[in-house]
Amino acid sequence: MKKIRFLRKKINSYLNDTFNYTSKIINRAINFLILLSVLDFSLQTIPDFSRLHPSLEKFEYLVLIIFMVEYVLRVFSSNKPLKFIFSFYGLIDLITILPSVFGLSYDIRSLRILRLLRIFRNYSATKNLRKSFNDVKSELGFFSLAALLLLYVAGTGIYHFEHEAQPEAFTSIFDSLWWAVATLTTVGYGDIYPITAGGKIFATIIVFLGLGLVTVPTALIASSFTSAFHNNKNDKN
Amino acid sequence: MKKIRFLRKKINSYLNDTFNYTSKIINRAINFLILLSVLDFSLQTIPDFSRLHPSLEKFEYLVLIIFMVEYVLRVFSSNKPLKFIFSFYGLIDLITILPSVFGLSYDIRSLRILRLLRIFRNYSATKNLRKSFNDVKSELGFFSLAALLLLYVAGTGIYHFEHEAQPEAFTSIFDSLWWAVATLTTVGYGDIYPITAGGKIFATIIVFLGLGLVTVPTALIASSFTSAFHNNKNDKN
Amino acid sequence: MKKIRFLRKKINSYLNDTFNYTSKIINRAINFLILLSVLDFSLQTIPDFSRLHPSLEKFEYLVLIIFMVEYVLRVFSSNKPLKFIFSFYGLIDLITILPSVFGLSYDIRSLRILRLLRIFRNYSATKNLRKSFNDVKSELGFFSLAALLLLYVAGTGIYHFEHEAQPEAFTSIFDSLWWAVATLTTVGYGDIYPITAGGKIFATIIVFLGLGLVTVPTALIASSFTSAFHNNKNDKN
Amino acid sequence: MKKIRFLRKKINSYLNDTFNYTSKIINRAINFLILLSVLDFSLQTIPDFSRLHPSLEKFEYLVLIIFMVEYVLRVFSSNKPLKFIFSFYGLIDLITILPSVFGLSYDIRSLRILRLLRIFRNYSATKNLRKSFNDVKSELGFFSLAALLLLYVAGTGIYHFEHEAQPEAFTSIFDSLWWAVATLTTVGYGDIYPITAGGKIFATIIVFLGLGLVTVPTALIASSFTSAFHNNKNDKN
C-alpha cells in the first residue's frame, strides 16, 4: 500500500511538477505527440496522399496507445481521481481519446489539439487576459449586444433592399445576416453583395457604423490588457 | 377615481420600476417576446419553411395582441400619456405595432428589434459612450468630413482611370463611389476593382491614405471611451 | 482711390472674416454651391439620366459664372493679389475654374471638391493632426519604408511561387505587387490570389507580418493625436 | 604596408562613416543603384517590355560590376574581413551578388532589396521597436500560440461542415486552413467560403473570436512601441 502511494506520488511529479526536469521533458514530448497526431490526422484528409494512409493510421494507433497509458497514469496518480476526470483538462483528455478507442466519432480526434491548452497555464499572460476580460465584462456585454442588434438591423435592412433584385442571393433574412457578418467584419468574400442603389447606400451607412462597433470593444480589451500588463511589470521592478 | 390612480401607479411600477422584482420578470418576458417575434418574422422569409408559415403567422398575431395590450397599459399608466407617446421609445412602440394591426407596411415589423434598445438604458456604458462621443464630437466631425472628401476624390479619380476600360463596372461616379466605400473600409467584395495600371496605382495610394483616416477616429473614440471607463472605475474605488 | 481701398476692404471682410456674420453666410453658400456643382458633375456621368444633361449643363454654367466672379473678387480684394493667386487655395481655385471657362480639361472640374478644404482651416483638429504628424514623422518614415520593403518582398516572393501556375494572373512583378497591396491592406478583392501550396504558405506568413506593419503606424498617429487632443483640452480647463 | 593600412582606413570611412559627407553621398548612390537594380529586374518580368530586355540586361551587368567592386572594397577595408563576410549584411551582399556572377539562381537577385535594410540602422525607431518586441515577447508568444490554435480549430471545424457540400473547395484540412487564414485576417479573397448553414454559423463565431486575437497583439506592440517612443522623447527634453 505504501509502495503504491509512493509510486502514485512519483508519477504525479513526473506528469505535473513544473519544476521537475523529467516532468518538463515528458510534457514536451506529449505536446509534440499531440502536434504529430494532429498533423497525422490532417494529412489523412489529403486525397493525393492516399498511398500514405496505412502508415498514417498505424502511427495514429501508436499515439493513441501512448495517450491512453498517459490518461490511465494521470487518473491513477491523481490524489482525487474523480475530480481529475471531471476537470476541464480531464474531460478534454477523455473526449479526445475514448471515442477513438471504440472507433467511433471519427472526427472528434481533431479536438485533440485542445489538449495543448495546458501550455497556457504557465503563461502569466493568461492571468492578465482573464483579469482584463473581467474588468471590461460589462462593457463587452454592452458592445456585443449592440453588435448583435446592428447585425440584425443590417441583415433585415439589406433584405428589404435586395430581396427582389437578387432573390437567389438574399433569399431569406438568414442569408442577409450572413452578408451582414461578412461585411461588418470587413471579410467581404464577394459571394453576396448589394447591387441596387438603395442597398449600396444602406450598406455604406451600416459599414461605417459597424467599423466603430467592432473596433471599440477590441481596443477596450487591448487597452485593459496593456494596462494590466504594465502594472504587472512595474510590480516586478 | 382614486382606485384608477392607484391602478395606474401599480401598473407603472410593474412596467418601469427597475428595482421591482415583478417588473424585472415582466420586462425580461417582453424582451424575450420581442426576440421570438423577430425570429418568427425571419423564419417566415425562408422559402423552405413555407409549410410552417400558418403556425408562424398565428404566433405573430398572439405576440401582436400582447404588445398592443402592453402599449395600451404603458399609455394608460404613464403620468403624462402624450409625453410617452411622442417619446423615442413610445414612437418606436407605435411604429412597430400599429401598422401590423391594420395589415399595412408588412416589413416595418422587423423594426420591432429596436424595442430592445430599452435594455441599454441600464448600462453605465451607455452614459460613458455618450460622454466619449461628446468629448470627441469636433474631432469626429473633422474626420467624417475628411473621410467624405477622400471618398469623393477616390470615386472620381478611379472613374477617370477605369471608366474607359470597364464602362460596365465603372459606369458613373456613383458606381465608382461604391468601389471607394468597399475599398476604404477594406471590405473588398470583388464585384468592382481597377484593372488598368493607372487605376491600380491610384487605388494603392488611396487605400494607404484611407486606412489612417478610418483608423484614427475609431482609435479616438476607443481611447476616449477607455479613459472615461477608467475614470468611472477609479471613482468607485 | 480711397473708395476702391474701402471697397476692397469691405469685400475682403465679406469673403474671409470668420467673425463677420455676412461672411459666414456667403462662405456657406459658396460651399453649398461647390457641393451642388460636384453633384451636378457626378449626375452627368449617369447614362440613364442623359435626358437631364442639358439642364445639368446649364446649371453648371451658372455655377461657373458665380465661381469666376468670386475668384475675381478674391484677387481684387486681396492685399497681395499675387500672393493669393499662388497660394494653395488660390491655385486650387484657378485650376478648377479656369479650364472650364475655355471648355478644356473636362474632368478637372471634379477637383473642385478640393475647394472645400478651406473648411478644415477652422478646425482646431487640423492643428493637432499636423502636430501629431510632425511628432511621429521619423517613425512614420521608418514604417513607410518597412511597409514598402515588405510590399516588394511580398510581390517578388509570390511572383516566384505563382508565376508558373497562373501566368495570366501573376504575369509580372507589378501584377504581383498589386496582389501584395490588396492582401496587406486586407482588402482582398479576389481578382488575384495564390493557388499553389507554396504560394499560400508564403501569403500566410506575409499577411501576419504585414498586419503589424500596417497597424502599428496608424496606432502611433492615433495615440499621438489623442495625447495632443487631451493636452489641448486640459490647457483649456 | 602602411600605405595599404591608410588606404583601408580611407575606404572604410568612405563606406561606413555616417558623419563623413562623401560617405553619405556614396551610400545614397548605392541605395539608389539597389532601387534601380530592383526596378530593372521587375521590368524584365513584363512580357510587353520584351523589346527593352537587352538594354535592361546590359544595365544589370553594369550594376553587378559596381556591386562586386563595392563588396570587394568592403571586405578589403574591413578590420576583420571574416567577421564582415559572415555578418548579417555581409551575407546578404554575398548571396545577392555572387550567384549572379556565375549566372546561377536567377531569381535570387530580387533579394537585393534586402540590402536596403542597412538604412534602418540609422533610425532610432529600430531600437525602440526592438525594445518593444522584447518587452512584450512573452505576450506575443502567448497570442501567437493562441492564434495558431484558433487557426487550426477554425480549419478543422469548417472542414467538417463544408467538406461534403464542397469537396473540391474544402478538399483537405490544409485547404480549410487557407480559408481560416484568409478569413481571420479579414482578407477574404472569395476563392473559398462556407455555403452550408452550419458552416456559416461556425464561421461567424470564429471570425468574431478571431478579430480580438489578431487585434490585441498588434495593439500591444503598438502601445509598447508608443510608450517607448514617448519615453525616448521625454529623455531628450
Tab-separated table of C-alpha atoms in Angstrom, chain A residues 38-39 41-43 45-47 107 110 113-114 116-117 119-120 123-126 128-129 151 175 178 181 185-191 214 218 221-222 225-226 229-230 233, chain D residues 135-136 138-139 141-143 145-146 149 152-153 156 159-160 171-174 179 183 186-190 192-194 200 203-204 207-208 211-212 215-216 219-220 223 227:
chain	number	residue	atom	x	y	z
A	38	VAL	CA	-2.976	16.382	-35.272
A	39	LEU	CA	-0.689	16.625	-38.287
A	41	PHE	CA	-4.970	13.402	-38.886
A	42	SER	CA	-4.715	16.422	-41.207
A	43	LEU	CA	-2.523	14.542	-43.687
A	45	THR	CA	-7.589	14.254	-45.338
A	46	ILE	CA	-5.399	14.911	-48.407
A	47	PRO	CA	-6.648	12.674	-51.234
A	107	ASP	CA	-13.786	13.473	-36.455
A	110	SER	CA	-9.095	16.732	-34.200
A	113	ILE	CA	-5.370	19.943	-30.253
A	114	LEU	CA	-7.299	21.381	-27.304
A	116	LEU	CA	-2.364	21.905	-25.946
A	117	LEU	CA	-4.369	24.432	-23.911
A	119	ILE	CA	0.534	25.066	-22.177
A	120	PHE	CA	-1.319	28.312	-21.483
A	123	TYR	CA	1.814	31.904	-19.137
A	124	SER	CA	1.335	34.888	-16.855
A	125	ALA	CA	-0.497	36.444	-19.798
A	126	THR	CA	-3.369	34.012	-19.197
A	128	ASN	CA	-3.699	39.107	-17.195
A	129	LEU	CA	-6.073	38.338	-20.029
A	151	LEU	CA	-26.139	42.787	-37.333
A	175	ASP	CA	-28.828	34.766	-45.911
A	178	TRP	CA	-24.515	36.145	-43.482
A	181	VAL	CA	-21.406	39.243	-40.842
A	185	THR	CA	-16.112	42.165	-40.104
A	186	THR	CA	-14.775	43.520	-43.454
A	187	VAL	CA	-14.048	39.973	-44.652
A	188	GLY	CA	-16.155	40.543	-47.800
A	189	TYR	CA	-15.862	37.220	-49.637
A	190	GLY	CA	-17.864	38.549	-52.554
A	191	ASP	CA	-20.379	35.693	-52.614
A	214	VAL	CA	-16.218	46.204	-33.888
A	218	THR	CA	-11.252	45.139	-29.195
A	221	ILE	CA	-9.716	44.715	-24.245
A	222	ALA	CA	-6.351	45.657	-25.706
A	225	PHE	CA	-4.813	44.079	-21.149
A	226	THR	CA	-1.967	46.512	-21.783
A	229	PHE	CA	0.468	44.001	-18.314
A	230	HIS	CA	2.266	47.231	-17.411
A	233	LYS	CA	5.718	44.640	-14.921
D	135	ASP	CA	9.048	43.879	-23.649
D	136	VAL	CA	6.034	42.017	-24.977
D	138	SER	CA	6.121	36.593	-23.704
D	139	GLU	CA	2.706	38.097	-24.535
D	141	GLY	CA	4.288	34.147	-27.789
D	142	PHE	CA	1.050	33.636	-25.915
D	143	PHE	CA	-1.086	35.275	-28.592
D	145	LEU	CA	0.144	30.256	-29.870
D	146	ALA	CA	-3.500	31.133	-29.274
D	149	LEU	CA	-4.662	27.072	-32.075
D	152	TYR	CA	-6.320	25.027	-36.533
D	153	VAL	CA	-9.660	24.777	-34.726
D	156	THR	CA	-10.743	21.632	-38.813
D	159	TYR	CA	-13.689	21.116	-42.864
D	160	HIS	CA	-16.319	19.104	-41.020
D	171	THR	CA	-10.676	19.108	-50.084
D	172	SER	CA	-8.383	18.628	-47.090
D	173	ILE	CA	-7.736	20.277	-43.744
D	174	PHE	CA	-4.908	22.216	-45.382
D	179	TRP	CA	-9.766	29.544	-45.623
D	183	THR	CA	-10.979	34.825	-43.013
D	186	THR	CA	-10.299	39.574	-42.933
D	187	VAL	CA	-8.638	39.449	-46.353
D	188	GLY	CA	-11.484	37.309	-47.736
D	189	TYR	CA	-10.484	36.751	-51.367
D	190	GLY	CA	-13.686	34.866	-52.066
D	192	ILE	CA	-13.243	29.651	-50.703
D	193	TYR	CA	-16.133	30.304	-48.298
D	194	PRO	CA	-18.798	28.310	-46.439
D	200	LYS	CA	-21.758	29.935	-41.931
D	203	ALA	CA	-17.541	30.951	-39.472
D	204	THR	CA	-19.450	33.780	-37.771
D	207	VAL	CA	-14.399	35.427	-37.075
D	208	PHE	CA	-15.694	37.375	-34.070
D	211	LEU	CA	-10.741	39.617	-34.629
D	212	GLY	CA	-9.788	40.004	-30.965
D	215	THR	CA	-6.134	42.919	-32.843
D	216	VAL	CA	-4.957	42.557	-29.234
D	219	ALA	CA	-2.413	46.833	-30.132
D	220	LEU	CA	0.061	45.510	-27.557
D	223	SER	CA	1.148	50.538	-27.186
D	227	SER	CA	5.367	54.328	-24.727
